Coordinates of C-alpha atoms in Angstrom, one line a residue:
Chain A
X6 CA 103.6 139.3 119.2
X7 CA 105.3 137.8 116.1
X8 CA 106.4 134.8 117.5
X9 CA 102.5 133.9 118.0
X10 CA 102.3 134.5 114.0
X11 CA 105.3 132.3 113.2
X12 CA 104.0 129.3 116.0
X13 CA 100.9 129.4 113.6
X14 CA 102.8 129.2 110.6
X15 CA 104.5 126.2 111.8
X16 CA 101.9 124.7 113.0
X17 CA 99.7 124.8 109.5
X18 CA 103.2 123.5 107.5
X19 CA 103.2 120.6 109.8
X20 CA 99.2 119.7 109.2
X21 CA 99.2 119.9 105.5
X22 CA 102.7 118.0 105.0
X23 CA 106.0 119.0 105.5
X24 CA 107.4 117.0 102.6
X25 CA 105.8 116.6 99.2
X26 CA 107.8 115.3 96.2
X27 CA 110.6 112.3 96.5
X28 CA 113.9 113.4 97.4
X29 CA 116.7 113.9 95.1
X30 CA 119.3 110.7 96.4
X31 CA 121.3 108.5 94.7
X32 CA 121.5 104.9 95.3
X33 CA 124.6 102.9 94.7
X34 CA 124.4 99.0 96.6
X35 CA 127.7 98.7 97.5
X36 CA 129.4 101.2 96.1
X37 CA 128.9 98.9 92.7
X38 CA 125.3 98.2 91.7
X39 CA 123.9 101.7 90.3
X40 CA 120.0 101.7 90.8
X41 CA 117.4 103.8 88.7
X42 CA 115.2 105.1 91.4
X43 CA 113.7 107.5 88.6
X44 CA 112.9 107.2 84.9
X45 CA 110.4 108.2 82.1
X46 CA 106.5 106.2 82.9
X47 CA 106.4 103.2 80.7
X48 CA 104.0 103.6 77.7
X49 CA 101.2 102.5 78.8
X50 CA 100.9 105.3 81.8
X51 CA 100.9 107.8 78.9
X52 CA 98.4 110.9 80.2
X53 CA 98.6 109.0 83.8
X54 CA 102.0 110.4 84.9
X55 CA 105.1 111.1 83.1
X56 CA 108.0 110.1 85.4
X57 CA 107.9 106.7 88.1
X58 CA 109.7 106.6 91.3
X59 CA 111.2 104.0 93.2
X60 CA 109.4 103.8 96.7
X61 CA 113.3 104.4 98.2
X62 CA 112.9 107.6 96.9
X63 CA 110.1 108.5 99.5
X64 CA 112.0 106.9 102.4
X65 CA 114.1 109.0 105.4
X66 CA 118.0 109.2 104.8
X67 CA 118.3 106.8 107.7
X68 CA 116.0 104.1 105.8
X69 CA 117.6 104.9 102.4
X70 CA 120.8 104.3 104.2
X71 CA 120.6 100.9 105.0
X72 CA 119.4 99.8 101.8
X73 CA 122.7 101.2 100.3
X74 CA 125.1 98.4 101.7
X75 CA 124.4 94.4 101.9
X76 CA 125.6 94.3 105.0
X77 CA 123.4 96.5 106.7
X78 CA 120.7 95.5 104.9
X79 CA 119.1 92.9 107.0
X80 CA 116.9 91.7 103.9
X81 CA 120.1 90.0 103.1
X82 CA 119.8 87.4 105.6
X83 CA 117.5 86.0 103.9
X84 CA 119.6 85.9 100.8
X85 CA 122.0 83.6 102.6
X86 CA 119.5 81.1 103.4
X87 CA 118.0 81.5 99.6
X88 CA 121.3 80.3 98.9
X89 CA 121.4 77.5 101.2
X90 CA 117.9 76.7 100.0
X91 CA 119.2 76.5 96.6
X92 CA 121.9 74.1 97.1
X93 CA 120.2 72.0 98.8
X94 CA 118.5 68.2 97.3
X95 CA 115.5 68.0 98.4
X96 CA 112.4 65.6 97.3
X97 CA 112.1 62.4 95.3
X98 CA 113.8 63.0 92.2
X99 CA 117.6 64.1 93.6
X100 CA 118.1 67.5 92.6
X101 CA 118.8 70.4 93.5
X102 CA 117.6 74.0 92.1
X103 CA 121.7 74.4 91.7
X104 CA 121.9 71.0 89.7
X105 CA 119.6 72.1 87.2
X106 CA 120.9 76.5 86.9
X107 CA 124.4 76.0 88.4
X108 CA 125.1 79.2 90.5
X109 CA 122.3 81.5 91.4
X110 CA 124.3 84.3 89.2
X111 CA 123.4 82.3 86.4
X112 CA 119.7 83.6 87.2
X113 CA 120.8 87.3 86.8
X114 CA 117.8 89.3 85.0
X115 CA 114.8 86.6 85.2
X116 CA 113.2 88.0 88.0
X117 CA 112.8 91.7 86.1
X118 CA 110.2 89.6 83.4
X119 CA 108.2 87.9 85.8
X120 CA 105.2 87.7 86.1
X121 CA 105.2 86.2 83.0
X122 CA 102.9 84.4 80.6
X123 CA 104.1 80.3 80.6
X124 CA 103.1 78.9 77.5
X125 CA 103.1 75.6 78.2
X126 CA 100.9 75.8 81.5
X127 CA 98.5 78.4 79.6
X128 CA 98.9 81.3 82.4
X129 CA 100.9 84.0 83.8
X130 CA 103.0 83.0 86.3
X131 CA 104.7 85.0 89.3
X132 CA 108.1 83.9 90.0
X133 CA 107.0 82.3 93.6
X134 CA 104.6 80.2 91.2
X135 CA 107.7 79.1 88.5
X136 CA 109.5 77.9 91.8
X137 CA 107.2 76.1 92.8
X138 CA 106.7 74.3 89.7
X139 CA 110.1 73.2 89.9
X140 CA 110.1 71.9 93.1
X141 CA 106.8 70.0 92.0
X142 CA 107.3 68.5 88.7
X143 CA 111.6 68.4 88.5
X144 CA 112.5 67.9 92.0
X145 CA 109.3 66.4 93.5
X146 CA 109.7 68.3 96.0
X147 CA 106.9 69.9 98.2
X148 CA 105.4 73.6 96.8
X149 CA 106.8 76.3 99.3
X150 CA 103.6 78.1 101.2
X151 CA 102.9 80.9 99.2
X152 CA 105.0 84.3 100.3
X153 CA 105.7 82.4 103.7
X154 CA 109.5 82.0 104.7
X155 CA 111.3 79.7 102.7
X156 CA 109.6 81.2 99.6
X157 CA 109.8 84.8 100.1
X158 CA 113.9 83.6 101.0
X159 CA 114.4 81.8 97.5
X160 CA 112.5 85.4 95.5
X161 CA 115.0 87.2 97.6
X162 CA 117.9 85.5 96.0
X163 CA 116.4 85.5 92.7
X164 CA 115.6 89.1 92.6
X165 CA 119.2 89.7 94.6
X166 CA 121.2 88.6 91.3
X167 CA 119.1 91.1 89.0
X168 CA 119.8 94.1 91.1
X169 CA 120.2 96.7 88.6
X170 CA 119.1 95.6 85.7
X171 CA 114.9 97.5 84.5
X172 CA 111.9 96.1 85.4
X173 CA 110.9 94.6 81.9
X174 CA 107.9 92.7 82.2
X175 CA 105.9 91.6 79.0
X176 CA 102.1 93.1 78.7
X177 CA 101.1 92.2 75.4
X178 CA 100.3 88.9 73.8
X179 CA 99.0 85.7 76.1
X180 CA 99.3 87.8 79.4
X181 CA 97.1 90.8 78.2
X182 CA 93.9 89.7 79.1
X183 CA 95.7 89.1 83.0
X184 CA 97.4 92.5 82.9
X185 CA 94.0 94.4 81.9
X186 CA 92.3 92.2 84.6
X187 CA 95.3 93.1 87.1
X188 CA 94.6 97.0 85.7
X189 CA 90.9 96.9 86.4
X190 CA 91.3 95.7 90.1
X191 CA 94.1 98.7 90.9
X192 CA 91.5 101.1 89.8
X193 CA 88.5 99.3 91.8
X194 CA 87.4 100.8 95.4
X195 CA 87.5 98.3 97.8
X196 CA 86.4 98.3 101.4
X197 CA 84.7 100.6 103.8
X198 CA 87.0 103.1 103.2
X199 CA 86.5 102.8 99.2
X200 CA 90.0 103.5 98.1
X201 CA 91.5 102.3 95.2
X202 CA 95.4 101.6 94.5
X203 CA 95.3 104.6 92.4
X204 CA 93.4 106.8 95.2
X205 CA 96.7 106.5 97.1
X206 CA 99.4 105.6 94.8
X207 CA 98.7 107.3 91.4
X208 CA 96.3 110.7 92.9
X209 CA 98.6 111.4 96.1
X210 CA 102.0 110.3 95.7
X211 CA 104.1 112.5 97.7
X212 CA 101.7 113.9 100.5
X213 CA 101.3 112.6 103.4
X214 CA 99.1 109.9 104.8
X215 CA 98.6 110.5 108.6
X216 CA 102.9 109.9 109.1
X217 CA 103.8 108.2 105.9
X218 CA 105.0 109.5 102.9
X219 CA 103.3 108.0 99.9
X220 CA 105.1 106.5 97.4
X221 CA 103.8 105.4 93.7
X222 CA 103.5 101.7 95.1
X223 CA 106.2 100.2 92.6
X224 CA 106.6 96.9 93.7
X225 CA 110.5 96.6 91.8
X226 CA 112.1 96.6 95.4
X227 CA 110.3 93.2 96.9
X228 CA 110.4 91.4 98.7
X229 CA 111.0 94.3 101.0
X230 CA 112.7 93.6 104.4
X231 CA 110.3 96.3 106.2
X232 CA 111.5 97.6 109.9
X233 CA 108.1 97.5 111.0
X234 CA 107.9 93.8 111.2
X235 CA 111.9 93.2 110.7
X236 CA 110.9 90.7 108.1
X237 CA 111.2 90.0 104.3
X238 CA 107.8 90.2 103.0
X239 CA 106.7 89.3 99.5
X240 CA 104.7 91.5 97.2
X241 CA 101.3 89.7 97.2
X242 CA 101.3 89.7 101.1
X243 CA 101.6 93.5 100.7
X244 CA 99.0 93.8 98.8
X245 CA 96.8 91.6 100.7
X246 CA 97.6 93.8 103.7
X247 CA 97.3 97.1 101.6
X248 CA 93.1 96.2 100.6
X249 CA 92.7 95.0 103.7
X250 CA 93.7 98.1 105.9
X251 CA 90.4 99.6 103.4
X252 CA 88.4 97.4 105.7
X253 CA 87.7 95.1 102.7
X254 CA 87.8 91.8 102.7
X255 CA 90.8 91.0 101.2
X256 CA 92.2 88.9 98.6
X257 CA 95.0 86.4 99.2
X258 CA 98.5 85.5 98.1
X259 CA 98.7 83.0 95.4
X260 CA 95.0 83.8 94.4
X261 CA 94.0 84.6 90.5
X262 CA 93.2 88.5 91.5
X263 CA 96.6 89.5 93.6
X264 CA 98.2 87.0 90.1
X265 CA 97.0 89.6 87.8
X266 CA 97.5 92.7 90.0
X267 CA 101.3 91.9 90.7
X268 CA 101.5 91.6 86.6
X269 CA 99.5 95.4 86.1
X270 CA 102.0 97.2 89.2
X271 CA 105.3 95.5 88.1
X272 CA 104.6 96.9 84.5
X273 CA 103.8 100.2 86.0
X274 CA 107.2 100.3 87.1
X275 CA 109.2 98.9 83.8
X276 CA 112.3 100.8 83.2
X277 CA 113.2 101.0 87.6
X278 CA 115.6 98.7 88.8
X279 CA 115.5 95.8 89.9
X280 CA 116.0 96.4 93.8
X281 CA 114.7 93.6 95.7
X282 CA 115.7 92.5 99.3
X283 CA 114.6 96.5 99.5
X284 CA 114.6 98.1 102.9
X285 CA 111.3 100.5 103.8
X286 CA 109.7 101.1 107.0
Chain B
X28 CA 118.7 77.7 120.7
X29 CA 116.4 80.1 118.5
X30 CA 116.0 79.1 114.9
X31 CA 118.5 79.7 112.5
X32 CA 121.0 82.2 114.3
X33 CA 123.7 83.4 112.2
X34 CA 126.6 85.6 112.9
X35 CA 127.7 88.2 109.8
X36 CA 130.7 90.0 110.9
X37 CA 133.0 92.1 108.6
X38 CA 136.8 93.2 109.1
X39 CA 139.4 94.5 107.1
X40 CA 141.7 91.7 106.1
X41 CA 145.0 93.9 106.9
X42 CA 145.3 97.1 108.7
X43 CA 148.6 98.9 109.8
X44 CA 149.8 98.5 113.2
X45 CA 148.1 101.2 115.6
X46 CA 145.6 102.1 112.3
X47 CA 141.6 102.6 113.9
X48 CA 140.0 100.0 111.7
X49 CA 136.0 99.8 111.3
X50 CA 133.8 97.0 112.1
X51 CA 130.7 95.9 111.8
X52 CA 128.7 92.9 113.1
X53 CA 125.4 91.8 112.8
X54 CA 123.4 88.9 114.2
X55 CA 120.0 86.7 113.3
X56 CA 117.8 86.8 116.1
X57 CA 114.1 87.4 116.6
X58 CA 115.1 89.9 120.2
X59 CA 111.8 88.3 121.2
X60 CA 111.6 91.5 124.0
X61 CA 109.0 89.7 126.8
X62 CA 106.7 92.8 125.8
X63 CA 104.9 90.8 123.0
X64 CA 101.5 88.9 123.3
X65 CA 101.0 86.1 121.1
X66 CA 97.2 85.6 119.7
X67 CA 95.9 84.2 122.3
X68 CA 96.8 86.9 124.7
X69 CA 99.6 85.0 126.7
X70 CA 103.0 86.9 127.2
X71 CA 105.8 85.4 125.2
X72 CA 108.7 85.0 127.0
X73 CA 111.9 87.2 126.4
X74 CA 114.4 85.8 124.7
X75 CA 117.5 87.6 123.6
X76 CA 121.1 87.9 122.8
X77 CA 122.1 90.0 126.7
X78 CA 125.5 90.5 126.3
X79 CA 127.8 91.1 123.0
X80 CA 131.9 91.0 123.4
X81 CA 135.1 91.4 120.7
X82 CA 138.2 90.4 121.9
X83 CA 141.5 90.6 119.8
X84 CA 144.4 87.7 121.3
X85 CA 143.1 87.9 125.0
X86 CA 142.7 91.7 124.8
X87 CA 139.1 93.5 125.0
X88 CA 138.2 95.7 122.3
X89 CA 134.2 96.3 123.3
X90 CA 131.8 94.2 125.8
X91 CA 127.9 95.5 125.3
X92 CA 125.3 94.7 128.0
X93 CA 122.2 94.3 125.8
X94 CA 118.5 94.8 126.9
X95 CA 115.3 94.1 124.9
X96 CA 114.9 97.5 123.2
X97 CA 117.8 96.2 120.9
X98 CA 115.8 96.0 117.5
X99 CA 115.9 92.4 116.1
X100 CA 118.8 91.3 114.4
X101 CA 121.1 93.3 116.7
X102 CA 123.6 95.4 114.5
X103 CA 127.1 97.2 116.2
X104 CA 129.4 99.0 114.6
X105 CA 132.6 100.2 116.4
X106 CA 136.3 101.0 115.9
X107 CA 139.4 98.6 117.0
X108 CA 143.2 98.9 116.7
X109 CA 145.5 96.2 116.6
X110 CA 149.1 96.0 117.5
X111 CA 149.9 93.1 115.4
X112 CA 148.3 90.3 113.5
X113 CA 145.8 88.3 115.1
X114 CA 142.2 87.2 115.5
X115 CA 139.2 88.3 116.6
X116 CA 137.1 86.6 118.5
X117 CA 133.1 87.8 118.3
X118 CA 131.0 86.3 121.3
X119 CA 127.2 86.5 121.6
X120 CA 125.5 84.7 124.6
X121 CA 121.7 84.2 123.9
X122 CA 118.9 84.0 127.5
X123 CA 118.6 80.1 126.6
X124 CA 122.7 79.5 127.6
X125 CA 123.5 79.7 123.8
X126 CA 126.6 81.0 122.8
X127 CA 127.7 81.9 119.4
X128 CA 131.2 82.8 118.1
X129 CA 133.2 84.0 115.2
X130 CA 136.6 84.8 114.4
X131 CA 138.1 86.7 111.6
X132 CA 142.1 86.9 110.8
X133 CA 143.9 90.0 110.5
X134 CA 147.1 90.4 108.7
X135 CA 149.1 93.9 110.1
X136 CA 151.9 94.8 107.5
Chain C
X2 CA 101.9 144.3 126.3
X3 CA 98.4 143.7 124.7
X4 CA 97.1 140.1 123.4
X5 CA 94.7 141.4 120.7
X6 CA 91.3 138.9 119.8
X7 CA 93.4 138.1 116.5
X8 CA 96.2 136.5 118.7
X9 CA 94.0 135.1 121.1
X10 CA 92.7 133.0 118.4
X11 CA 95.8 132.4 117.6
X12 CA 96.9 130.6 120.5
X13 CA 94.0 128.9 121.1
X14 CA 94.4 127.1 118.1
X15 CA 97.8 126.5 118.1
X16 CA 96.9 124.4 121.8
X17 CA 94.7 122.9 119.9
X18 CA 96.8 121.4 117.6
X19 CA 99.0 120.3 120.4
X20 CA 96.3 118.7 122.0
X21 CA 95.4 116.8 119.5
X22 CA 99.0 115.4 119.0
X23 CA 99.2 111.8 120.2
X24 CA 100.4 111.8 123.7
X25 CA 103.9 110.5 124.3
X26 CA 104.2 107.2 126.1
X27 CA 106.5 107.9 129.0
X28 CA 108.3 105.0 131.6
X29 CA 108.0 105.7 135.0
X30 CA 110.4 108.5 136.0
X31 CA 111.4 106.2 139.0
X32 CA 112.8 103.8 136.7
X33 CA 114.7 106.3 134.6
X34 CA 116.0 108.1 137.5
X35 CA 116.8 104.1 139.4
X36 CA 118.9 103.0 135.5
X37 CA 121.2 106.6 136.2
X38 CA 121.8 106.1 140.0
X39 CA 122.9 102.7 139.4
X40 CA 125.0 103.5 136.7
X41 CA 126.1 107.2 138.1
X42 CA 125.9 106.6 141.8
X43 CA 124.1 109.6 141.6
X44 CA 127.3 111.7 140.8
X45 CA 127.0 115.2 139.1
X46 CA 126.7 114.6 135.0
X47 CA 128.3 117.1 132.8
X48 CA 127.2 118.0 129.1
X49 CA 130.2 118.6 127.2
X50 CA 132.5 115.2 125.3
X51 CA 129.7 113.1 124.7
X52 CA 127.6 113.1 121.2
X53 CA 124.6 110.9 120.8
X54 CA 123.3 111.1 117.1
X55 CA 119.8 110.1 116.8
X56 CA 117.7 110.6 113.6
X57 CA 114.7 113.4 114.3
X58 CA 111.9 111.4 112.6
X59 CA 111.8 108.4 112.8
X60 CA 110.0 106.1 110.4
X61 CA 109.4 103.2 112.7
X62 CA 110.0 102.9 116.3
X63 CA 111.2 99.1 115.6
X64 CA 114.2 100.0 113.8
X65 CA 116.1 103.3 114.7
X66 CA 119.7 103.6 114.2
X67 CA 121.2 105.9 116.9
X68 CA 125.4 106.3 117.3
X69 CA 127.0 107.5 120.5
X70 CA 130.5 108.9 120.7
X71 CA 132.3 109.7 124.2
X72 CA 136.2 110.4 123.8
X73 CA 137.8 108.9 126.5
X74 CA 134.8 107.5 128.2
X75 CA 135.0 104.0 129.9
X76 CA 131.2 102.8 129.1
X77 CA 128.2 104.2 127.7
X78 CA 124.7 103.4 128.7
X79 CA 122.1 104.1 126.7
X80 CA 118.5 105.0 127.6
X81 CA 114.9 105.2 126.2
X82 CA 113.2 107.4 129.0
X83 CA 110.0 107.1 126.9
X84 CA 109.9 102.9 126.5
X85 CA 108.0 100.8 129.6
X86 CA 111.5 99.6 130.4
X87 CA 114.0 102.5 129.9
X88 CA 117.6 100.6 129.8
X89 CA 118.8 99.9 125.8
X90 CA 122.5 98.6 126.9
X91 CA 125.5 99.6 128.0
X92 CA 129.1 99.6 125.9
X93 CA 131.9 99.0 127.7
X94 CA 135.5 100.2 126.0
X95 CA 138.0 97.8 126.3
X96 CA 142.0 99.0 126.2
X97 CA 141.7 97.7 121.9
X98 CA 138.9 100.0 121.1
X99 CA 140.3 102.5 118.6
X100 CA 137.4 105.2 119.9
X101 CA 135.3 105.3 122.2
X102 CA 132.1 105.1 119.5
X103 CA 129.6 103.1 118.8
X104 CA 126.4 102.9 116.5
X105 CA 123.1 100.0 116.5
X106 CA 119.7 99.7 116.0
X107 CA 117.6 100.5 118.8
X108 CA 113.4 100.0 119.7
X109 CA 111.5 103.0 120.9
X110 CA 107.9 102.9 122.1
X111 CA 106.5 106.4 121.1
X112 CA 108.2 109.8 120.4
X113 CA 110.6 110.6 123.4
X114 CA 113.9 111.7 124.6
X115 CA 116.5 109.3 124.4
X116 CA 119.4 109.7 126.6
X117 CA 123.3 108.6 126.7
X118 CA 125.4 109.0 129.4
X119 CA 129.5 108.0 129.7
X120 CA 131.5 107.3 132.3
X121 CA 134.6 108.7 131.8
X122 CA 138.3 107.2 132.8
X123 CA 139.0 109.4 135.3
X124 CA 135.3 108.5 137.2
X125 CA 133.3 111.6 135.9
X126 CA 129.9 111.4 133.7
X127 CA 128.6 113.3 131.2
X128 CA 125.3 113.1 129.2
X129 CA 123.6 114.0 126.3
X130 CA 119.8 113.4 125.0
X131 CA 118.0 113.6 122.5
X132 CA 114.2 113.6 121.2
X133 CA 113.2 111.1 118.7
X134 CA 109.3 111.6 116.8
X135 CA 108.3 108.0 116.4
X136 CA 105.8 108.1 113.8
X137 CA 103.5 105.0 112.3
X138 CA 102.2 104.2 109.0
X139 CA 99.7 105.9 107.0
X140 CA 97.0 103.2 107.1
X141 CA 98.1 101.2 110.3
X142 CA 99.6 98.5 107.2

């Protein structure tokens, strides 16, 4: 009757989680673009954890996979129409986003400070937000919805060009009163389920949640092209979708809260690559 | 014709004559599989890319019937010789009559 | 052979746990078994000269990649027995292919088998399957 012992055995691996750390891989984009997937917690997690994770570290070979090559990647399809976006003129005053930066390339690095404080508005700013303000006040141009299409596209591009280079956004100064208000809200329970960012993200990274292997919630791979809707989605409307599914009533993208919260997680991952159109599931 | 459909397709730029060279093509489009209801409850209508062919001067290479369980943005990857220098010609024909094509040169040393 | 209370216990909690295992979603058998006679004519399938590589897990059931490989096949259909409608597509080989192989992304409904099966040059099929766990996310996000 040993087989009946070893069924059992089995059975219990498979209920408490097969899989508990991230894996060991490697990811190189292209053969060209190496990418820190691990590295030594920033600072400011001192006595929370000692080493962060990129969220492709927690992904199956087959999902890593497609991350590893742009043209496979289907995130990059929105990169191409970033691009078109950014050559094209559009609104009152003639220009174009190219007119002003010349090639995107010349944007390599800016999305790893953002969100970032803006000292002439008074505020931090997410990167969606600084386009936007362009378009507004240089091209007069209409804002892009927040995180919808056209504006998730033109983050893609942006982010696409800093592949590779650390998260390195600034928590001191003007933006520390956002970043400990961003800091406050990870740690808040929300909804019926009362779970907190950290309940999942910073207590349980690595076990299982019903299928899914739970990652630290680094946000240095958006926007994320996920296989589950097949579509770039930004940051903010992950969030958004992450404290609802607590059965809370959620916040949305573009509001002050999910503002300061993408400030508090992006810092949480300083030192990780820049990653961003990411594939996850 | 569905919104902003884009062919990608990648080839070597030379090969040697006879050589199995790999290619890989992929296409924008939503795959909308007839399954789908939209908020209101009604059905919304299939519409895909059904039917997928490579052909190198005149000469078939692959010709892929494709049904709605092809995830969105449909993705092939496959292997092709070539006797000599040429073009390929990439055909997708979308449900709405669409038809979309690339080429890409080939030089065989 | 004895079944002592100890493995009794045992088994009743190992069906247990399978019970409680979400039920795959399966098509109609008549419309698996109508996609192979249409394709086969209901000919004999062998097992050996096809390969159809298909990850175990996967992480969503709207993106798997899945490759199929047939040496000297003429086409190869490709079928989801477990989605409501079971066809995926069929590769045909034209004279330029360099192998008969090919590799896409593919939509399954639930955890099921999913099957490939080639018709060879000289008329004859062969077919291979394989079992894909479809899983969802932790939260339903």
């Amino acid at each position: 009757m040993k087989y009946l012992s070893t069924t059992a055995c089995v059975l219990a691996v498979l209920a408490t989680g097969a899989w508990a750390d991230p894996d060991d891989d490697e990811l190189v984009i292209n053969g060209d673009i190496e990418i820190v997937t691990q590295t030594a917690a920033p600072a400011h997690l001192e006595g929370v954890m000692d080493t962060i994770y990129s969220g492709w570290r927690f992904r199956s070979d087959e999902t890593q996979s497609v991350q590893a090559d742009d043209f496979d990647n289907p995130g990059m399809l929105g990169v191409e129409v970033g691009i078109d976006l950014w050559n094209a003129v559009e609104g009152t005053e003639g220009e174009s986003c190219a007119s002003c930066h010349g090639s995107p390339e010349e944007m390599a690095g800016v999305s790893a400070t953002y969100p970032k404080w803006n000292e002439e508005a008074g505020e931090v700013r997410t990167l969606t937000m600084q386009v936007n303000d362009c378009r507004e006040n240089r091209m007069g141009a209409e804002p892009y919805a927040y995180d919808k299409g056209d504006a998730v596209n033109m983050t893609a591009l942006l982010t696409s060009v800093s592949r590779g280079m650390p998260m390195d956004v600034a928590i001191d100064g003007p933006a520390q009163s956002t970043w400990e208000a961003g800091k406050e809200l990870y740690y808040t329970r929300f909804g019926q389920l009362e779970l907190s960012c950290a309940n999942c993200h910073e207590d349980n990274y690595g076990s299982m949640i019903r299928a899914d292997h739970l990652s630290q919630g680094q946000i240095n791979g958006f926007p994320t092209y996920r296989l589950k809707n097949t579509k770039l989605n930004g940051v903010q409307s992950r969030f958004k979708g992450c404290i609802r599914d607590t059965r809370a009533a959620t916040f949305n993208p573009g509001s002050p809260e999910l503002i300061a919260l993408e400030l508090y997680v992006a810092s949480r991952g300083n030192g990780l690559s820049v990653e961003g159109p990411s594939v996850r599931n | 014709m569905a919104d902003g459909v884009k062919p990608r397709v990648r080839v070597p730029k030379e090969a040697s004559a006879g050589e199995a060279i790999q290619i890989k093509t992929l296409i924008s489009h939503p795959m909308e599989s007839g399954q789908r209801k939209d908020d209101d409850g009604n059905t919304i209508p299939r519409s895909i890319i059904n039917r997928f062919t490579v052909e190198f001067e005149g000469e078939n290479v692959i010709d892929v019937m494709l049904e709605p369980a092809i995830s969105t943005n449909p993705y092939f990857e496959f292997e092709a010789t070539v006797p000599t220098s040429g073009t390929f010609v990439f055909t997708w024909y979308d449900d709405d009559g669409d038809v979309y094509t690339e080429e890409k040169a080939i030089t065989v040393a | 052979m004895q079944i002592t209370r100890r493995d009794a216990l045992t088994l009743g909690a190992g069906a247990l746990t399978l019970a409680a295992l979400p039920m795959p979603v399966f098509a109609a058998t008549a419309d698996v078994d109508a996609a192979i006679a249409e394709f086969t004519g209901g000919a004999e399938m062998g097992a050996d000269g096809i390969i159809l590589t298909a990850p175990e897990i996967a992480e969503n059931g709207n993106t798997v990649p899945i490759e199929v490989s047939a040496p000297g096949a003429a086409a190869i259909m490709v079928l989801a027995t477990g989605n409501p409608t079971p066809k995926v597509g069929t590769i045909n080989f034209g004279p330029l292919a360099a192998a008969q192989f090919a590799s896409t992304r593919i939509r399954l409904a639930g955890t099921q088998d999913v099957m490939a099966i080639a018709r060879m040059q000289d008329g004859s099929f062969v077919q291979a399957s394989a079992e894909v766990k479809v899983t969802i996310g932790g939260c339903g996000g």
